[in-house]
């Protein structure tokens, strides 16, 4: 005998008792009368006692059935309520979404968008996990994540929100001291700073449309958050590859200048990633739609 309680049998028992008829219960549950009858018989066999006395004309609870009915009815109502709540949550954006986001990007570009998200969806809550490490969405129980990468083949479902370019940059004082490089081979790897969490190591891949070159950064600083590169960069000690959402303001005001403008760093993208696209709850779909809208024109380019 299975150790799992016979929930179906108990639900059938509660419904038959409520309707006072096997046939009426079968109609309400959209089941056949034999299916209901077999379910009640299975429950009685499991419990070792009859719950109904029945003849061709009459159906009545036994004393054992009377004692069991209250709990069986409560179980049935609780199950109905649980299903109704689940259906409601899956149909309308409410509840908590656990979202994993890169640290600097989340603080600078996601946090300012949250007031608009909450105004649009007043019954939605967000559990925002900020980390530059790649989290295991499935293993760590996240509903979704934002990732900035060139995504490899994956079992996850990813929607690209926008392109994210990377720029090779340095301070004007660095260029004044070491000159403007014309080719990736002109870069001194010992001056190039590395991002420690990039899959496969931090290798800069550059292309001028005809040729491709790689640079392996060997600088004295490796970081797990790209913003930590800025003080050393701004002091004129090094070169780095920064994503445009960090580099844009420094390039605009001249505190950093682009290097190797004829050589483009490999681009990535901003992706909304979920474990699956199948039967995603409305709350996750709502967050996805909101960010798709917000990053159609990336704010760092405005």
Tab-separated table of C-alpha atoms in Angstrom:
chain	number	residue	atom	x	y	z
A	1	UNK	CA	0.000	0.000	0.000
A	2	UNK	CA	1.280	3.435	-0.906
A	3	UNK	CA	2.269	5.657	2.023
A	4	UNK	CA	0.757	8.622	0.170
A	5	UNK	CA	-2.734	9.389	1.476
A	6	UNK	CA	-5.601	8.704	-0.936
A	7	UNK	CA	-6.415	12.372	-1.547
A	8	UNK	CA	-8.577	11.574	-4.542
A	9	UNK	CA	-10.611	9.027	-2.604
A	10	UNK	CA	-11.141	11.449	0.273
A	11	UNK	CA	-12.199	14.195	-2.153
A	12	UNK	CA	-14.639	11.844	-3.882
A	13	UNK	CA	-16.040	10.798	-0.523
A	14	UNK	CA	-16.583	14.440	0.525
A	15	UNK	CA	-18.283	15.271	-2.779
A	16	UNK	CA	-20.576	12.237	-2.752
A	17	UNK	CA	-21.582	13.036	0.830
A	18	UNK	CA	-22.326	16.644	-0.170
A	19	UNK	CA	-24.389	15.643	-3.223
A	20	UNK	CA	-25.993	12.625	-1.484
A	21	UNK	CA	-25.594	10.730	-4.736
A	22	UNK	CA	-22.856	9.006	-6.706
A	23	UNK	CA	-24.439	10.149	-9.981
A	24	UNK	CA	-24.778	13.798	-8.888
A	25	UNK	CA	-21.185	13.877	-7.622
A	26	UNK	CA	-19.982	12.352	-10.905
A	27	UNK	CA	-21.792	15.069	-12.888
A	28	UNK	CA	-20.315	17.901	-10.829
A	29	UNK	CA	-16.801	16.452	-11.056
A	30	UNK	CA	-17.164	15.578	-14.760
A	31	UNK	CA	-16.391	11.936	-14.036
A	32	UNK	CA	-18.167	8.699	-14.785
A	33	UNK	CA	-20.233	7.033	-12.056
A	34	UNK	CA	-18.020	3.887	-12.180
A	35	UNK	CA	-14.926	6.073	-11.624
A	36	UNK	CA	-16.493	7.624	-8.528
A	37	UNK	CA	-17.662	4.239	-7.284
A	38	UNK	CA	-14.210	2.705	-7.725
A	39	UNK	CA	-12.623	5.618	-5.882
A	40	UNK	CA	-14.920	5.168	-2.894
A	41	UNK	CA	-14.369	1.400	-2.893
A	42	UNK	CA	-10.592	1.923	-2.984
A	43	UNK	CA	-10.799	4.332	-0.039
A	44	UNK	CA	-12.921	1.906	1.991
A	45	UNK	CA	-10.469	-0.905	1.315
A	46	UNK	CA	-7.555	1.285	2.365
A	47	UNK	CA	-9.286	2.435	5.569
A	48	UNK	CA	-10.705	-0.998	6.377
A	49	UNK	CA	-14.270	0.258	6.918
A	50	UNK	CA	-17.318	1.360	4.908
A	51	UNK	CA	-18.076	5.064	4.647
A	52	UNK	CA	-21.539	4.640	3.064
A	53	UNK	CA	-24.433	2.261	3.449
A	54	UNK	CA	-26.001	2.134	0.026
A	55	UNK	CA	-28.903	0.394	-1.610
A	56	UNK	CA	-30.444	0.872	-5.023
A	57	UNK	CA	-32.650	3.651	-3.577
A	58	UNK	CA	-30.753	5.117	-0.647
A	59	UNK	CA	-27.308	6.371	0.320
A	60	UNK	CA	-26.409	7.062	3.948
A	61	UNK	CA	-23.226	7.712	5.855
A	62	UNK	CA	-22.023	5.041	8.252
A	63	UNK	CA	-20.926	6.059	11.721
A	64	UNK	CA	-17.327	5.737	10.527
A	65	UNK	CA	-18.179	7.923	7.532
A	66	UNK	CA	-19.746	10.554	9.803
A	67	UNK	CA	-16.549	10.729	11.853
A	68	UNK	CA	-14.395	11.068	8.736
A	69	UNK	CA	-16.561	13.542	6.807
A	70	UNK	CA	-15.493	16.763	8.526
A	71	UNK	CA	-11.805	16.228	7.866
A	72	UNK	CA	-12.373	14.972	4.315
A	73	UNK	CA	-14.529	18.020	3.513
A	74	UNK	CA	-11.911	20.391	4.939
A	75	UNK	CA	-9.214	18.682	2.874
A	76	UNK	CA	-11.347	19.056	-0.252
A	77	UNK	CA	-12.015	22.759	0.421
A	78	UNK	CA	-8.335	23.439	1.156
A	79	UNK	CA	-7.355	21.809	-2.124
A	80	UNK	CA	-9.955	23.847	-4.037
A	81	UNK	CA	-8.690	27.047	-2.426
A	82	UNK	CA	-5.032	26.196	-3.128
A	83	UNK	CA	-5.800	25.575	-6.795
A	84	UNK	CA	-7.834	28.774	-7.057
A	85	UNK	CA	-5.004	30.854	-5.552
A	86	UNK	CA	-2.453	29.205	-7.841
A	87	UNK	CA	-4.594	29.831	-10.929
A	88	UNK	CA	-5.118	33.440	-9.924
A	89	UNK	CA	-1.395	34.015	-9.400
A	90	UNK	CA	-0.538	32.384	-12.714
A	91	UNK	CA	-3.056	34.578	-14.529
A	92	UNK	CA	-2.269	37.996	-13.005
A	93	UNK	CA	1.051	39.604	-12.024
A	94	UNK	CA	1.214	39.202	-8.276
A	95	UNK	CA	3.598	37.642	-5.804
A	96	UNK	CA	7.385	37.715	-5.486
A	97	UNK	CA	9.829	37.306	-8.369
A	98	UNK	CA	13.354	36.198	-7.414
A	99	UNK	CA	15.635	37.963	-9.895
A	100	UNK	CA	19.433	37.634	-10.204
A	101	UNK	CA	21.245	40.657	-11.670
A	102	UNK	CA	24.927	41.654	-12.075
A	103	UNK	CA	26.011	43.953	-9.245
A	104	UNK	CA	27.040	47.203	-10.960
A	105	UNK	CA	24.401	46.918	-13.650
A	106	UNK	CA	21.702	46.235	-11.078
A	107	UNK	CA	22.595	49.182	-8.856
A	108	UNK	CA	23.091	51.656	-11.706
A	109	UNK	CA	20.463	50.649	-14.269
A	110	UNK	CA	17.913	48.276	-12.717
A	111	UNK	CA	17.251	49.893	-9.331
A	112	UNK	CA	16.134	53.229	-10.897
A	113	UNK	CA	13.557	51.323	-12.986
A	114	UNK	CA	11.917	49.595	-10.020
A	115	UNK	CA	9.559	52.446	-9.007
A	116	UNK	CA	7.987	52.246	-12.456
A	117	UNK	CA	7.706	48.468	-12.215
A	118	UNK	CA	5.936	48.671	-8.856
A	119	UNK	CA	3.605	51.420	-10.029
A	120	UNK	CA	2.607	49.358	-13.032
A	121	UNK	CA	2.151	46.136	-11.029
A	122	UNK	CA	1.095	47.059	-7.471
A	123	UNK	CA	0.749	43.425	-6.351
A	124	UNK	CA	4.235	42.453	-7.536
A	125	UNK	CA	7.283	42.141	-5.266
A	126	UNK	CA	10.918	41.638	-6.219
A	127	UNK	CA	13.662	39.715	-4.434
A	128	UNK	CA	16.697	41.266	-6.144
A	129	UNK	CA	19.934	39.273	-5.883
A	130	UNK	CA	22.968	41.371	-6.877
A	131	UNK	CA	26.140	39.489	-7.773
A	132	UNK	CA	28.623	39.461	-10.642
A	133	UNK	CA	29.054	35.700	-10.272
A	134	UNK	CA	26.920	33.606	-12.619
A	135	UNK	CA	24.226	32.042	-10.449
A	136	UNK	CA	22.506	28.730	-11.022
A	137	UNK	CA	18.940	29.876	-11.678
A	138	UNK	CA	17.476	26.396	-11.275
A	139	UNK	CA	19.654	25.177	-8.409
A	140	UNK	CA	19.376	28.430	-6.440
A	141	UNK	CA	15.629	28.773	-6.954
A	142	UNK	CA	15.527	31.961	-9.048
A	143	UNK	CA	12.566	32.809	-11.266
A	144	UNK	CA	14.707	34.761	-13.707
A	145	UNK	CA	17.990	36.565	-14.220
A	146	UNK	CA	19.503	39.373	-16.263
A	147	UNK	CA	22.799	38.395	-17.855
A	148	UNK	CA	25.313	40.397	-19.852
A	149	UNK	CA	27.241	38.023	-22.059
A	150	UNK	CA	27.569	36.276	-25.367
A	151	UNK	CA	25.401	33.397	-24.241
A	152	UNK	CA	26.545	29.925	-25.252
A	153	UNK	CA	24.133	27.086	-25.952
A	154	UNK	CA	22.088	26.606	-22.826
A	155	UNK	CA	19.137	24.725	-21.445
A	156	UNK	CA	17.861	28.067	-20.160
A	157	UNK	CA	15.451	30.262	-22.121
A	158	UNK	CA	17.008	33.629	-23.000
A	159	UNK	CA	15.436	36.743	-24.532
A	160	UNK	CA	17.929	39.314	-25.832
A	161	UNK	CA	16.909	42.792	-24.680
A	162	UNK	CA	19.664	44.813	-26.338
A	163	UNK	CA	23.246	44.736	-27.535
A	164	UNK	CA	25.978	45.599	-25.030
A	165	UNK	CA	29.238	46.777	-26.608
A	166	UNK	CA	32.630	46.788	-24.917
A	167	UNK	CA	35.204	49.519	-25.386
A	168	UNK	CA	38.968	49.449	-24.985
A	169	UNK	CA	39.648	52.534	-22.849
A	170	UNK	CA	42.310	54.405	-20.937
A	171	UNK	CA	42.765	57.821	-19.356
A	172	UNK	CA	44.170	60.706	-21.449
A	173	UNK	CA	47.220	60.706	-19.168
A	174	UNK	CA	47.925	57.080	-20.109
A	175	UNK	CA	47.799	57.946	-23.809
A	176	UNK	CA	50.058	60.945	-23.231
A	177	UNK	CA	52.608	58.686	-21.549
A	178	UNK	CA	52.456	55.550	-23.709
A	179	UNK	CA	50.943	56.785	-26.964
A	180	UNK	CA	47.789	55.836	-28.858
A	181	UNK	CA	48.049	52.178	-29.964
A	182	UNK	CA	47.238	51.494	-33.595
A	183	UNK	CA	47.045	47.725	-33.359
A	184	UNK	CA	46.147	45.283	-30.553
A	185	UNK	CA	49.767	44.082	-30.609
A	186	UNK	CA	50.794	47.574	-29.513
A	187	UNK	CA	49.084	47.022	-26.151
A	188	UNK	CA	51.304	45.931	-23.298
A	189	UNK	CA	49.461	42.977	-21.656
A	190	UNK	CA	51.035	43.994	-18.345
A	191	UNK	CA	49.038	47.229	-18.540
A	192	UNK	CA	45.737	45.475	-19.347
A	193	UNK	CA	43.395	44.810	-16.439
A	194	UNK	CA	41.331	41.632	-16.172
A	195	UNK	CA	37.794	40.731	-15.132
A	196	UNK	CA	38.071	37.596	-13.028
A	197	UNK	CA	34.613	36.085	-13.501
A	198	UNK	CA	34.430	35.814	-17.275
A	199	UNK	CA	33.853	32.240	-18.422
A	200	UNK	CA	37.036	30.756	-19.865
A	201	UNK	CA	39.158	33.605	-18.495
A	202	UNK	CA	39.349	37.241	-19.578
A	203	UNK	CA	40.526	37.222	-23.193
A	204	UNK	CA	39.972	40.305	-25.309
A	205	UNK	CA	38.875	39.406	-28.824
A	206	UNK	CA	39.129	42.269	-31.271
A	207	UNK	CA	38.288	42.525	-34.959
A	208	UNK	CA	38.700	45.210	-37.601
A	209	UNK	CA	36.335	43.444	-39.986
A	210	UNK	CA	39.126	41.652	-41.815
A	211	UNK	CA	41.424	40.335	-39.135
A	212	UNK	CA	40.980	39.102	-35.598
A	213	UNK	CA	43.389	39.510	-32.712
A	214	UNK	CA	43.396	38.439	-29.073
A	215	UNK	CA	44.871	40.106	-26.001
A	216	UNK	CA	45.455	38.246	-22.724
A	217	UNK	CA	45.364	40.820	-19.885
A	218	UNK	CA	48.227	40.368	-17.405
A	219	UNK	CA	47.840	43.592	-15.443
A	220	UNK	CA	48.400	43.940	-11.718
A	221	UNK	CA	44.684	44.111	-10.934
A	222	UNK	CA	41.993	41.494	-11.466
A	223	UNK	CA	38.448	42.252	-10.268
A	224	UNK	CA	35.072	40.610	-9.888
A	225	UNK	CA	33.302	43.941	-10.441
A	226	UNK	CA	34.264	46.101	-13.412
A	227	UNK	CA	33.652	49.392	-11.591
A	228	UNK	CA	36.591	48.553	-9.328
A	229	UNK	CA	38.854	49.101	-12.346
A	230	UNK	CA	37.961	52.782	-12.584
A	231	UNK	CA	40.318	54.333	-9.991
A	232	UNK	CA	43.389	52.678	-11.545
A	233	UNK	CA	42.172	53.555	-15.044
A	234	UNK	CA	41.418	57.180	-14.214
A	235	UNK	CA	44.846	57.539	-12.577
A	236	UNK	CA	46.415	56.707	-15.954
A	237	UNK	CA	48.051	53.431	-14.957
A	238	UNK	CA	46.269	50.937	-17.178
A	239	UNK	CA	43.970	49.918	-20.037
A	240	UNK	CA	40.683	48.026	-19.644
A	241	UNK	CA	37.763	46.693	-21.634
A	242	UNK	CA	34.612	48.188	-20.145
A	243	UNK	CA	30.974	47.530	-21.039
A	244	UNK	CA	29.311	50.580	-22.520
A	245	UNK	CA	26.885	50.984	-19.610
A	246	UNK	CA	29.913	51.755	-17.385
A	247	UNK	CA	32.156	53.466	-19.930
A	248	UNK	CA	29.584	55.789	-21.534
A	249	UNK	CA	29.623	58.638	-18.999
A	250	UNK	CA	33.442	58.665	-18.743
A	251	UNK	CA	33.823	58.729	-22.532
A	252	UNK	CA	31.300	61.579	-22.801
A	253	UNK	CA	33.082	63.818	-20.313
A	254	UNK	CA	36.595	62.881	-21.493
A	255	UNK	CA	37.854	61.249	-18.325
A	256	UNK	CA	38.449	58.154	-20.466
A	257	UNK	CA	39.242	57.946	-24.157
A	258	UNK	CA	38.676	55.079	-26.574
A	259	UNK	CA	41.674	53.126	-27.863
A	260	UNK	CA	41.939	51.043	-31.024
A	261	UNK	CA	38.838	52.649	-32.521
A	262	UNK	CA	39.315	50.655	-35.728
A	263	UNK	CA	39.321	47.426	-33.696
A	264	UNK	CA	36.050	46.387	-32.135
A	265	UNK	CA	35.809	44.317	-28.968
A	266	UNK	CA	33.475	41.328	-29.265
A	267	UNK	CA	29.962	42.423	-28.349
A	268	UNK	CA	27.655	40.768	-25.894
A	269	UNK	CA	24.041	41.332	-25.062
A	270	UNK	CA	21.686	41.933	-22.185
A	271	UNK	CA	19.464	38.869	-21.787
A	272	UNK	CA	16.396	38.099	-19.698
A	273	UNK	CA	16.929	34.466	-18.742
A	274	UNK	CA	14.472	31.984	-17.207
A	275	UNK	CA	14.661	28.248	-16.558
A	276	UNK	CA	11.989	27.715	-19.228
A	277	UNK	CA	9.503	29.567	-21.416
A	278	UNK	CA	6.843	26.921	-20.798
A	279	UNK	CA	3.984	28.013	-18.497
A	280	UNK	CA	5.891	30.935	-17.012
A	281	UNK	CA	3.853	32.624	-14.251
A	282	UNK	CA	2.243	35.945	-15.060
A	283	UNK	CA	4.515	37.678	-12.549
A	284	UNK	CA	7.623	36.579	-14.477
A	285	UNK	CA	6.065	37.502	-17.816
A	286	UNK	CA	5.229	40.949	-16.428
A	287	UNK	CA	8.828	41.571	-15.348
A	288	UNK	CA	10.104	40.329	-18.716
A	289	UNK	CA	7.748	42.630	-20.643
A	290	UNK	CA	8.729	45.601	-18.506
A	291	UNK	CA	12.457	45.176	-19.068
A	292	UNK	CA	11.952	44.467	-22.780
A	293	UNK	CA	10.225	47.849	-22.976
A	294	UNK	CA	12.760	49.699	-20.819
A	295	UNK	CA	15.819	48.463	-22.716
A	296	UNK	CA	14.423	48.821	-26.235
A	297	UNK	CA	16.369	52.115	-26.142
A	298	UNK	CA	19.166	51.487	-23.575
A	299	UNK	CA	19.274	54.403	-21.114
A	300	UNK	CA	23.095	54.699	-21.165
A	301	UNK	CA	22.860	55.684	-24.866
A	302	UNK	CA	20.403	58.513	-24.266
